[in-house]
Coordinates of C-alpha atoms in Angstrom, one line a residue:
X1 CA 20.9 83.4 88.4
X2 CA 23.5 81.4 87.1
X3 CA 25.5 78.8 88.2
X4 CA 29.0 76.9 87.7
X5 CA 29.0 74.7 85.0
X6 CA 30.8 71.8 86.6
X7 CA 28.5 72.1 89.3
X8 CA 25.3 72.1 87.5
X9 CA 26.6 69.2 85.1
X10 CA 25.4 66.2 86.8
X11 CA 22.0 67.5 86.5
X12 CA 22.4 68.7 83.0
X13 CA 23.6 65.5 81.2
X14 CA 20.9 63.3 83.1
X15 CA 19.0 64.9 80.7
X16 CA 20.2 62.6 78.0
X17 CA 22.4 59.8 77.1
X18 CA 24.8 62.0 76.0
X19 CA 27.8 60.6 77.9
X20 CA 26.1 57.1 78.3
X21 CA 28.9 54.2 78.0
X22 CA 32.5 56.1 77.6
X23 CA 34.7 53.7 79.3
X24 CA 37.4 54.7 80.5
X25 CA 40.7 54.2 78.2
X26 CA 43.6 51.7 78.7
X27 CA 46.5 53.5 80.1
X28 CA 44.7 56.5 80.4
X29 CA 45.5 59.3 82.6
X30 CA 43.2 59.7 85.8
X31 CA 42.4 62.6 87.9
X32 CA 41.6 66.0 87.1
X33 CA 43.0 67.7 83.9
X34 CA 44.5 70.6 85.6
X35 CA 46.7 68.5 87.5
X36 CA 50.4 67.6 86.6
X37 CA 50.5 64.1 85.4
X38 CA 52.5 62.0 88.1
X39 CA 54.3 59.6 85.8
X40 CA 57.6 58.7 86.9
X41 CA 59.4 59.3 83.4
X42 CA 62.7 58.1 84.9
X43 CA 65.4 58.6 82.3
X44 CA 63.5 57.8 79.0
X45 CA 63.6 59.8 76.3
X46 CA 60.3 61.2 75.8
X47 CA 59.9 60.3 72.2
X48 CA 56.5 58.6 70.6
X49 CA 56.7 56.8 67.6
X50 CA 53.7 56.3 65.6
X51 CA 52.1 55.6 62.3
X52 CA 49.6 57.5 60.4
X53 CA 48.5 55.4 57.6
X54 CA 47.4 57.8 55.5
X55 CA 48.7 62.3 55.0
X56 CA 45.9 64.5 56.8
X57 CA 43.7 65.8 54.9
X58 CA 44.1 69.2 56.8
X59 CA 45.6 70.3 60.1
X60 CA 43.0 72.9 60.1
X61 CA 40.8 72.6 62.8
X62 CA 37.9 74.4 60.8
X63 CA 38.1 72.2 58.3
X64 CA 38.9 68.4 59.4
X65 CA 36.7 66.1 59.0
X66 CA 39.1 63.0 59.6
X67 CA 40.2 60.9 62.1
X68 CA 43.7 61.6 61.3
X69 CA 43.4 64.6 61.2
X70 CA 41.7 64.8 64.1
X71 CA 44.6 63.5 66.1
X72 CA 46.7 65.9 64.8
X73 CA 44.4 68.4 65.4
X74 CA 43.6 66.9 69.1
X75 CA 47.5 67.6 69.5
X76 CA 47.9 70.9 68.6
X77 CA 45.3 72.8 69.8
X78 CA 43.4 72.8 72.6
X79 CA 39.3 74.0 73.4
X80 CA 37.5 75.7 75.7
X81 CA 36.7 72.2 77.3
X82 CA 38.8 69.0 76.5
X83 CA 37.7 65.5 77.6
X84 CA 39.3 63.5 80.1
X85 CA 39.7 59.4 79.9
X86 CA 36.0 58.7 81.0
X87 CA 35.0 60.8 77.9
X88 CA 33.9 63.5 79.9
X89 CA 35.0 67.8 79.5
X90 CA 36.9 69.4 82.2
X91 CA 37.9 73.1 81.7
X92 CA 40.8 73.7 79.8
X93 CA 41.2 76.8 77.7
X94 CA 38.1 78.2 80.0
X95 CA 39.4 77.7 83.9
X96 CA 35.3 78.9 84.6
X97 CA 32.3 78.5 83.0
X98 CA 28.6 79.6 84.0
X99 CA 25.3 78.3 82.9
X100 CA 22.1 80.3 82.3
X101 CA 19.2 78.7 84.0
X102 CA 16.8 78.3 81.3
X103 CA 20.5 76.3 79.8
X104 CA 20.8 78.1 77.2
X105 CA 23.5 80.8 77.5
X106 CA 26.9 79.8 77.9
X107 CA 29.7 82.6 79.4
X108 CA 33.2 80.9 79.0
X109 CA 36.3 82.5 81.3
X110 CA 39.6 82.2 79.9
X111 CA 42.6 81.7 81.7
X112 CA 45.6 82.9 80.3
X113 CA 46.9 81.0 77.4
X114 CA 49.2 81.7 74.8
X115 CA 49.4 80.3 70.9
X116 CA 52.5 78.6 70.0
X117 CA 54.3 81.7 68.5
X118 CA 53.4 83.5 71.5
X119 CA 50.2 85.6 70.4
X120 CA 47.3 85.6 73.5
X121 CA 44.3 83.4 73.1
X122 CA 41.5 85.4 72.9
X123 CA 37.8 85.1 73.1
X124 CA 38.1 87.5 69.5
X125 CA 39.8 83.8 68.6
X126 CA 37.0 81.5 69.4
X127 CA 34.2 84.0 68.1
X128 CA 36.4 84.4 64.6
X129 CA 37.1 80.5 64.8
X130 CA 33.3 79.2 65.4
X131 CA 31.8 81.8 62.3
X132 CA 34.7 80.9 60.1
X133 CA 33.2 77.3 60.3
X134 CA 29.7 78.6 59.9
X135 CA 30.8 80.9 56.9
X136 CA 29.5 79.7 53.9
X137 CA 32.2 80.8 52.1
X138 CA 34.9 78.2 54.0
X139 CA 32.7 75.4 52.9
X140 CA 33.3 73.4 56.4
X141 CA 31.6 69.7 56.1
X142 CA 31.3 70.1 60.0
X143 CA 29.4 73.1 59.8
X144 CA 26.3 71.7 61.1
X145 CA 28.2 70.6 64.5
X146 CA 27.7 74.3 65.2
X147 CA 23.7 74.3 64.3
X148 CA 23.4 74.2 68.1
X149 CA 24.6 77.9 68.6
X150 CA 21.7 80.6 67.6
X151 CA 21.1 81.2 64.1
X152 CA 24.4 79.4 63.2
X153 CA 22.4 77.0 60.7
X154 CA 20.4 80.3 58.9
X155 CA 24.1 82.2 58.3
X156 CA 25.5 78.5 57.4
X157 CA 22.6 78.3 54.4
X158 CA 22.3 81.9 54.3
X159 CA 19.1 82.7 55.2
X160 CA 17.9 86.2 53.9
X161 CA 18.7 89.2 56.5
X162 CA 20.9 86.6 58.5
X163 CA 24.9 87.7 59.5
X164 CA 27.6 86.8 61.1
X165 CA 26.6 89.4 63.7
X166 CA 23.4 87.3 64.2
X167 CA 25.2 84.2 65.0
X168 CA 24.7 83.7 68.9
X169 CA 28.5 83.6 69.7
X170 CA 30.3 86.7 71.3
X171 CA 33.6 88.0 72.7
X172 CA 32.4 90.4 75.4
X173 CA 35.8 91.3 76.0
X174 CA 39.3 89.6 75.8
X175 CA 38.8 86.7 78.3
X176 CA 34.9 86.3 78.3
X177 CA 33.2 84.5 75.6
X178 CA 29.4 84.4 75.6
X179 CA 27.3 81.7 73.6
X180 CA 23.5 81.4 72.9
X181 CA 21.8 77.6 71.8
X182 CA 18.8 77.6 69.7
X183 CA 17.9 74.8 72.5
X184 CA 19.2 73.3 75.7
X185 CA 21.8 71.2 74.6
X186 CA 22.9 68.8 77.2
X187 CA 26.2 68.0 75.5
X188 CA 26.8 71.1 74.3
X189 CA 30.8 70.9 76.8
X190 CA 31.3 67.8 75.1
X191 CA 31.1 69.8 72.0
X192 CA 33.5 72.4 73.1
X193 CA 35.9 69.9 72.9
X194 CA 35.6 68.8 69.4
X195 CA 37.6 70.0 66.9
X196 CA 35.3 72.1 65.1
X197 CA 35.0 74.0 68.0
X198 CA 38.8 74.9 68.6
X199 CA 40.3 78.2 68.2
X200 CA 42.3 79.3 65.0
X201 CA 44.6 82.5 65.7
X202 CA 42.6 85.2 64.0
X203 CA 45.7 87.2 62.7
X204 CA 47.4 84.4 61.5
X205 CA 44.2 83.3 59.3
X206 CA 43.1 86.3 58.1
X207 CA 47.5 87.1 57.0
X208 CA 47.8 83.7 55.1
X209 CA 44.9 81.4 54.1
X210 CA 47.0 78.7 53.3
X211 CA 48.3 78.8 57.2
X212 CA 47.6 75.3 58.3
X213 CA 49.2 73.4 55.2
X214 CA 52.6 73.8 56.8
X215 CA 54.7 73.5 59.4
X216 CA 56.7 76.3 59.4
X217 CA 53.5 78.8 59.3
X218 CA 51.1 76.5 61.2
X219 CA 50.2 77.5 64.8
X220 CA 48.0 76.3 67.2
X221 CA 47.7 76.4 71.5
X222 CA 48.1 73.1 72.2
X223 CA 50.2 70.4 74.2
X224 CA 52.4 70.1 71.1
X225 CA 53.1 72.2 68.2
X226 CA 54.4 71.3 64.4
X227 CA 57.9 70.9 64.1
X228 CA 57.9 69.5 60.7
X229 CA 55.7 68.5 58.1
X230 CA 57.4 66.2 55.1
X231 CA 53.9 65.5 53.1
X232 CA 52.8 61.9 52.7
X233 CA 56.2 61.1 54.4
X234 CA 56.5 62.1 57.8
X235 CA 55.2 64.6 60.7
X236 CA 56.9 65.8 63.7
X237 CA 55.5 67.4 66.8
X238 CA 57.5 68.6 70.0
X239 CA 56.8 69.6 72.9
X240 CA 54.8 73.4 73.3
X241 CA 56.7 75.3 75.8
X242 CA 53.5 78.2 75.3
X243 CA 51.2 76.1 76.2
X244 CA 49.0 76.9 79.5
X245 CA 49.5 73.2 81.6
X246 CA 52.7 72.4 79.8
X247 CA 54.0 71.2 82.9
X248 CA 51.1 68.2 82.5
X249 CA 52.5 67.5 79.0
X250 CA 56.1 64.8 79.4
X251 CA 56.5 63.8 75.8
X252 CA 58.8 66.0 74.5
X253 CA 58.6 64.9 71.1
X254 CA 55.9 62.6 68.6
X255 CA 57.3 61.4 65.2
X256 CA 54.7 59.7 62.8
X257 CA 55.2 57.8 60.0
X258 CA 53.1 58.0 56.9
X259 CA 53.0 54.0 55.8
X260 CA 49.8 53.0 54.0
X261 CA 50.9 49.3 53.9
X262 CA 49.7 47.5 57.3
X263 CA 52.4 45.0 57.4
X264 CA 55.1 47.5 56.8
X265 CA 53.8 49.2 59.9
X266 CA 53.4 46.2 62.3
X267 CA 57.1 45.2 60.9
X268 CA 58.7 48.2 62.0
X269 CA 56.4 48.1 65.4
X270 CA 58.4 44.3 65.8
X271 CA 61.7 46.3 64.6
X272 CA 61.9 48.5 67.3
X273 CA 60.8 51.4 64.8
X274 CA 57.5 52.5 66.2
X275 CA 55.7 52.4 69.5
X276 CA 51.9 52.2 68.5
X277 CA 50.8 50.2 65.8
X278 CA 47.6 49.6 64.6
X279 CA 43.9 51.8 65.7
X280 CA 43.1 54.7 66.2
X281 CA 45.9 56.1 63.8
X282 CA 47.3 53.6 61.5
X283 CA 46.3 49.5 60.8
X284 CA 46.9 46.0 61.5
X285 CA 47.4 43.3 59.1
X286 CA 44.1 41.2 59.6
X287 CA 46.0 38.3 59.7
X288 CA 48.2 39.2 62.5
X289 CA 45.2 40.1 64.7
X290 CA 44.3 36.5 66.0
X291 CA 48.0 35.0 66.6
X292 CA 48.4 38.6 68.7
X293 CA 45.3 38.4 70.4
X294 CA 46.1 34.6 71.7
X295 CA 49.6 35.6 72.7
X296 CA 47.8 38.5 75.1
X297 CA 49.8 41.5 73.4
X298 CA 46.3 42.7 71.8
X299 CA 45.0 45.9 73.5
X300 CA 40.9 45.8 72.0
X301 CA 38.6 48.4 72.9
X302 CA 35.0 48.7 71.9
X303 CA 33.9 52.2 70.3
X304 CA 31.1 54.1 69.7
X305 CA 31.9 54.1 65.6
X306 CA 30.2 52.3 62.7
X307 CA 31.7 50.8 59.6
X308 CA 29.2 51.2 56.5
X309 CA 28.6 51.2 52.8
X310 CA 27.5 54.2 51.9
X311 CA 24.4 54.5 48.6
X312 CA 24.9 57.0 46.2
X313 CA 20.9 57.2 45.9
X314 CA 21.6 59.7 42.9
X315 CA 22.9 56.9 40.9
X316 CA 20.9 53.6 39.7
X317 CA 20.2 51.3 40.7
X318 CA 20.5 52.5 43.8
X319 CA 17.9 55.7 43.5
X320 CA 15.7 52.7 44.6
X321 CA 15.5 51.9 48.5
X322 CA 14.5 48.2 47.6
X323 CA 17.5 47.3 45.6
X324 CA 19.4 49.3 48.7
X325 CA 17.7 47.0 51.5
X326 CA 18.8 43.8 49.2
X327 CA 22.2 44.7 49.0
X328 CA 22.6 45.5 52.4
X329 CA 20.2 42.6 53.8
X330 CA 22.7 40.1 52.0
X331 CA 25.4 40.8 53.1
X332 CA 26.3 38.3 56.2
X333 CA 27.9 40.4 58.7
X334 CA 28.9 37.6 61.5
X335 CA 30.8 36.1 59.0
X336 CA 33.0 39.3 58.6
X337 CA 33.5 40.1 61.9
X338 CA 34.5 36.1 62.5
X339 CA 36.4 36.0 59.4
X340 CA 37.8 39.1 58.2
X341 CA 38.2 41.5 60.8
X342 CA 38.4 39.1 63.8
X343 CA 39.1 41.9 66.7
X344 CA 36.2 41.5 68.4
X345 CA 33.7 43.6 66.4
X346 CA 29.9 43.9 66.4
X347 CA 27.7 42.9 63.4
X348 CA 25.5 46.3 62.9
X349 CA 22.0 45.6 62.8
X350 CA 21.3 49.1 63.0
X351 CA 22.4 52.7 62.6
X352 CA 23.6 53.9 66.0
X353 CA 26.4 51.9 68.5
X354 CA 25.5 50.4 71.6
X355 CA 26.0 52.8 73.6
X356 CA 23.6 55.2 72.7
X357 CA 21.0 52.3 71.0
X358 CA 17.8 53.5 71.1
X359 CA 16.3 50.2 69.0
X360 CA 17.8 47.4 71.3
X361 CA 18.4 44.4 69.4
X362 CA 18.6 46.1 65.7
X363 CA 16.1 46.3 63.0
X364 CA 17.0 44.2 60.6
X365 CA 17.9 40.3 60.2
X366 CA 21.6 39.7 59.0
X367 CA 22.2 38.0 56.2
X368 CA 18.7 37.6 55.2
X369 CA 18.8 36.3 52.0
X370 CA 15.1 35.4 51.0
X371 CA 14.0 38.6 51.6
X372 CA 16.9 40.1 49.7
X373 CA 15.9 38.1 46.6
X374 CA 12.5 39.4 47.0
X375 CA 13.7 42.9 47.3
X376 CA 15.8 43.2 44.2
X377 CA 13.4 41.3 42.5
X378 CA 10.7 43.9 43.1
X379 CA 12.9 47.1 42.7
X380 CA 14.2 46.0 39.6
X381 CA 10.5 46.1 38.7
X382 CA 9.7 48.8 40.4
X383 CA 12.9 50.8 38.1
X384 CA 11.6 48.9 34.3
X385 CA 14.7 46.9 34.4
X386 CA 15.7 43.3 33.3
X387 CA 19.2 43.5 34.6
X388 CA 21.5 45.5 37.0
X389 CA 23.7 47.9 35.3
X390 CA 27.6 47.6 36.0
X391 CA 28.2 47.7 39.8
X392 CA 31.3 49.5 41.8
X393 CA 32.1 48.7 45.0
X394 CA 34.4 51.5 45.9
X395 CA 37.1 51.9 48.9
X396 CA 40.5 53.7 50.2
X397 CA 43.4 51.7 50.1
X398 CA 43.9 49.4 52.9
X399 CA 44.2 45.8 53.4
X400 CA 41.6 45.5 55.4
X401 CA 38.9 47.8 53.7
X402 CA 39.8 45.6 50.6
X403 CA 39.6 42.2 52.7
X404 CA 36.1 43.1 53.5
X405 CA 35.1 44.3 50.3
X406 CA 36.4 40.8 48.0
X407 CA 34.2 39.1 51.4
X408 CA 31.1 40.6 50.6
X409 CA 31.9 41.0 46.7
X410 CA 31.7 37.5 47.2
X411 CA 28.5 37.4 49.2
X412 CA 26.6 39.4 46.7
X413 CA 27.5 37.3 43.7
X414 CA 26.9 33.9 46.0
X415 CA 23.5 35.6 47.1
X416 CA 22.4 37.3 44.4
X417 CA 23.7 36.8 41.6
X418 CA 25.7 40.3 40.9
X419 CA 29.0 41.2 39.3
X420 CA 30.8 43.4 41.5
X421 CA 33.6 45.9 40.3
X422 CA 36.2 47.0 43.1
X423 CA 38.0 50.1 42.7
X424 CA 40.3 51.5 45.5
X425 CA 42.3 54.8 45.6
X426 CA 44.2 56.6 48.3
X427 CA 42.5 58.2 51.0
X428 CA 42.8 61.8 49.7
X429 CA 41.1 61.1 46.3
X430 CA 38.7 59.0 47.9
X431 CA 37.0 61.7 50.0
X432 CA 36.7 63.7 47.4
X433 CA 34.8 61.2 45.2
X434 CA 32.4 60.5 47.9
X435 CA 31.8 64.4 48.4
X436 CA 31.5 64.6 44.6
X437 CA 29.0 62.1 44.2
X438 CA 31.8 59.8 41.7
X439 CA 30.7 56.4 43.1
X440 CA 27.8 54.2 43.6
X441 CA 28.9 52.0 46.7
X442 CA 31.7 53.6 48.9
X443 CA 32.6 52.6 52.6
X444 CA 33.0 54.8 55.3
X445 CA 33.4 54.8 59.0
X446 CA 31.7 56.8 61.0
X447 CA 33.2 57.9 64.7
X448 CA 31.1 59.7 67.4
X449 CA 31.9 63.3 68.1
X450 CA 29.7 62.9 71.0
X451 CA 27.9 60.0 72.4
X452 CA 24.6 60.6 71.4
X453 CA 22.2 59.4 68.7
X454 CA 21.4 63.0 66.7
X455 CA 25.4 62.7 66.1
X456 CA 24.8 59.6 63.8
X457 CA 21.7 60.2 62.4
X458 CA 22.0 64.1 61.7
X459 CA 24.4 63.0 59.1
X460 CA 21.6 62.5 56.8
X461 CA 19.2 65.2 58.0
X462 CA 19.9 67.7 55.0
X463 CA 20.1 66.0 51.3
X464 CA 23.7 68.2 50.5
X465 CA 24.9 68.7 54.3
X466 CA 28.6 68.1 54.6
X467 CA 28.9 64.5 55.2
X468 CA 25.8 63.4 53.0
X469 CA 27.2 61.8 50.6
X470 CA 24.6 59.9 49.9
X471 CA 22.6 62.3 48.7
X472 CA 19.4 61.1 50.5
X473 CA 16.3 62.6 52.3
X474 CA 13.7 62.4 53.9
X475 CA 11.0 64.7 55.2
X476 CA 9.3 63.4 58.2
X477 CA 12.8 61.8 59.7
X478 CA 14.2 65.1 59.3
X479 CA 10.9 66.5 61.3
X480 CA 11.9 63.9 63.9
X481 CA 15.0 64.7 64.3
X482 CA 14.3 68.5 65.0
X483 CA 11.4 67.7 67.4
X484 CA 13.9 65.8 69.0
X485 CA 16.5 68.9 69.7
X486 CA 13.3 70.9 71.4
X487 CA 12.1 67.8 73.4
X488 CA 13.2 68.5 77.2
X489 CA 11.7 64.8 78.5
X490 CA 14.4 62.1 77.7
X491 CA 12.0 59.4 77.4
X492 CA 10.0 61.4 75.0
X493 CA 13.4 62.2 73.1
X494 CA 14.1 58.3 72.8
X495 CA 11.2 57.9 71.2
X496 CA 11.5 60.4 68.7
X497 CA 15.4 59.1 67.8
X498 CA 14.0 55.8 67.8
X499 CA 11.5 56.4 65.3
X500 CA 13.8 58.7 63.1
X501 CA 16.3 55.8 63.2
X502 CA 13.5 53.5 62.1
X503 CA 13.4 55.5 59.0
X504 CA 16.5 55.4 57.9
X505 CA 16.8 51.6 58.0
X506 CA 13.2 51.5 56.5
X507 CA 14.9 53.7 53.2
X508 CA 18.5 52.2 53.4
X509 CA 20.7 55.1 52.5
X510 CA 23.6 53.0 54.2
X511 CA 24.5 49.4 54.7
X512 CA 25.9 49.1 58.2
X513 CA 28.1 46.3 58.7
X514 CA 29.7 46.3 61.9
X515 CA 30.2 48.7 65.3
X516 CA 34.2 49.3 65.6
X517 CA 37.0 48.3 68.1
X518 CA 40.0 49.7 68.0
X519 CA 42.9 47.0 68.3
X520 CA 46.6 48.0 68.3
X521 CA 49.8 47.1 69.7
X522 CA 52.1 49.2 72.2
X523 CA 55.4 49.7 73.7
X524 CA 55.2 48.3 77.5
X525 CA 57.0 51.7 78.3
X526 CA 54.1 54.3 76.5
X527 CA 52.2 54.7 79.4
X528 CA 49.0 57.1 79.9
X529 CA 47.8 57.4 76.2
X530 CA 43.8 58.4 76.6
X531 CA 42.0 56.6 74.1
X532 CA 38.2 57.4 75.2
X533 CA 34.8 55.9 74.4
X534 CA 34.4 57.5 71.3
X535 CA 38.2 56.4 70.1
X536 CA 39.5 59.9 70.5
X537 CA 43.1 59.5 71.0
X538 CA 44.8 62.3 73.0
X539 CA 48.5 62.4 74.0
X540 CA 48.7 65.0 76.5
X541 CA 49.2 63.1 79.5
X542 CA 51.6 60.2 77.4
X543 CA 54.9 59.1 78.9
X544 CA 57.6 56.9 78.3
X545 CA 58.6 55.3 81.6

């Protein structure tokens, strides 16, 4: 028998933490998705101004891997499911969808939708878009999001006698789509609304590869489509009159700005030049942050996301996990959130955000400086070396990434001893230097997809999966981890994460330093921006009042 999703949801997710702690966003839209937004637009014009602070990587959804890009993504194209501001998925490209009782088959209904140059959305289009990610050949970082469909991961790494045709994702006809899980997956709808997981127009893929890189060839089935793309300059999006709940969607038109300097952007913010400065899509000057937060005009909201330094454990010193722990026990995270980054941020004592915490209370001691000693001390044995060899601290360019880099540049000279090299380049060649292994310390941020803990720490489950880029592994936390996706009792499951995570701070692959907010300023007329518990930004329902 099966039943409707929406029904059978309460049960499902109490299965796991998987939508644990999503607050609802400030200004967010309320009320069911399907409904037209009630916003009293009076005569605004329905223009958003905003500021990327770096070009997109990609507005291909098969390929991001971003944040900004994300949010472009986000407002072009829509999924099967698409989550409202408490974080959770309502139907959206699918107006039913039915649940097998033993959870693992997934049939998806589509309502009539169109793409932006008037093509249908198809289930052909989901099927195409979901094996084009898995497809070796497109070399999608976020392949693995879509390990959860049936023998997605043995086409992904190419297993011998596994096709496309074996991957466990079907068009049965135009408007069904059928989907089969390796496992029960209790978040598997809050997948559906990721990006990875969002159509691509088969015909216009398979014509032009170079189809998203554009505007004038781009097309998604979104609440907004590309208008204009001037690169590292300027992006327009307007209003998508295809689009199936356009009456839902007021802003008729979203400009962004591509500004890399912080205080440029919060300038033209105070100039009348933007409406939205600062998180999820561009920066604040960490300066500005306290005098704004004590005049009240500071919107902060707590995130599941973790700012870390990433280990190239290919590279020494850092092939050794004690020199790894030293580094990252020395560094004295209270002081940069206090100091440096002031917007209410949490020192990370631990791998995984509050919100899905499975080690309460973290599992290391910041700014342990004895034992850090001690570490480098015996790793340095441990490696036949009398001194470090040069170190580079590396980062994209942005105030604030380079703020906290000179603060614990600092730390590590004043606790032990090193020389520090900083080296920053734009976002673009950054990314590719981490994939490429070209560094030896590198920060990154990580974001939720989903609120869950196998979302963090499945980053490091294979040594060369997309997002590895520090090259580590380890056998038994991988074990852990898979035990974890067949384990049914969600006490069990805890366990298992909790040990896996265990692991990972044991070996150090990363040096978390602190669990994100997001802190911008706004316009008093943008109204009904979702920003959810996971930092998604989404501007279907936005208005200018």
């Amino acid at each position: 028998m099966k039943k409707n999703a929406f029904i059978l949801m309460s049960s499902v997710l109490a299965l796991s933490v998987a939508l644990a702690g999503c607050g609802s966003a400030n200004n967010a839209a309320t009320g069911d998705q399907n409904k037209e937004s009630q916003a009293d637009t009076g005569d605004k014009a329905q223009l958003l101004r905003a500021n990327l602070h770096s070009e997109p990587p990609t507005a291909d959804p098969g390929l991001a891997e971003d944040s900004t890009s994300g949010a472009v993504i986000r407002a072009t194209f829509d999924g099967l499911t698409r989550l409202n501001a408490e974080g959770k998925p309502v139907e959206s490209v699918a107006e039913k969808i039915e649940i097998s009782d033993d959870l693992k088959t997934y049939t998806f209904h589509l309502r009539d939708s169109q793409w932006s140059n008037g093509d249908p959305v198809t289930a052909h289009d989901f099927e195409f878009a979901w094996k084009r990610v898995l497809n070796p050949a497109t070399a999608s970082n976020y392949a693995y999001q879509l390990y959860y469909i049936k023998n997605g991961e043995k086409y992904n790494k190419k297993q011998e006698g596994i096709t496309a045709d074996d991957v466990g994702v079907k068009a049965i006809d135009e408007k069904t789509l059928q989907v089969e899980l390796e496992n029960p997956t209790p978040y598997f709808l809050e997948l559906t609304a990721f990006y990875s997981y969002m159509p691509v127009n088969k015909k216009v893929v398979e014509a032009n590869p170079k189809w998203a890189n554009e505007a004038a060839t781009h097309v998604g089935n979104g609440p907004f489509k590309m208008e204009n793309w001037e690169h590292k300059n300027k992006m327009t999006l307007v209003k998508n009159d295809k689009y199936w709940d356009k009456n839902a969607v007021k802003l008729d038109r979203i400009e962004f700005s591509m500004i890399e300097d912080e205080n440029t952007e919060l300038s033209m913010f105070l100039n009348d030049e933007l409406d939205w400065a600062g998180k999820p899509l561009g920066l604040l000057p960490l300066d500005a942050i306290p005098p704004m937060k004590d005049e009240g005009k500071l919107h902060v909201k707590e995130i599941a996301g973790v700012y870390w330094y990433k280990f190239n454990t290919e590279q020494a010193p850092f092939n050794n996990a004690k020199i790894r722990k030293a580094f990252s026990y020395a560094i004295d995270r209270q002081s940069i959130v206090d100091n440096v980054t002031q917007a209410g941020e949490v020192p990370a004592l631990g791998a995984l955000p509050g919100s899905m915490a499975v080690n309460p209370g973290g599992l290391f001691k910041d700014h342990d400086v004895e034992t850090a000693k001690k570490l480098l001390a015996e790793g340095m044995q441990e490696l036949g070396i009398s001194e470090l060899p040069p170190i580079t601290l590396s980062y994209n360019t942005a105030d604030n990434h380079q703020k906290i880099a000179q603060a614990i540049q600092d730390q590590w000279k004043q606790s032990l001893g090193v020389d520090v090299q900083l080296k920053n380049t734009e976002w673009k060649v950054y990314i590719e230097d981490l994939h490429e292994g070209n560094y030896q310390v590198g920060r990154m941020g990580w974001l939720g997809d989903f609120n869950d803990p196998i979302n963090f720490l499945e980053l490091f489950k294979d040594k060369y999966g997309g997002n590895n880029d520090t090259r580590w592994e380890n056998a038994r936390f991988k074990e852990l981890l898979e035990k974890s996706q067949t384990e049914t009792d969600p006490a069990e499951r805890k366990k298992l994460l909790a040990q896996a995570e265990q692991i990972f701070i044991d070996e150090m692959p990363v040096a978390p330093i602190y669990f994100y907010t997001h802190a911008w300023v706004q316009n008093e007329d943008v109204k009904d921006v979702v920003i959810d518990g996971l930092g998604f930004i989404d501007f279907k329902w936005a208005s200018i009042q």
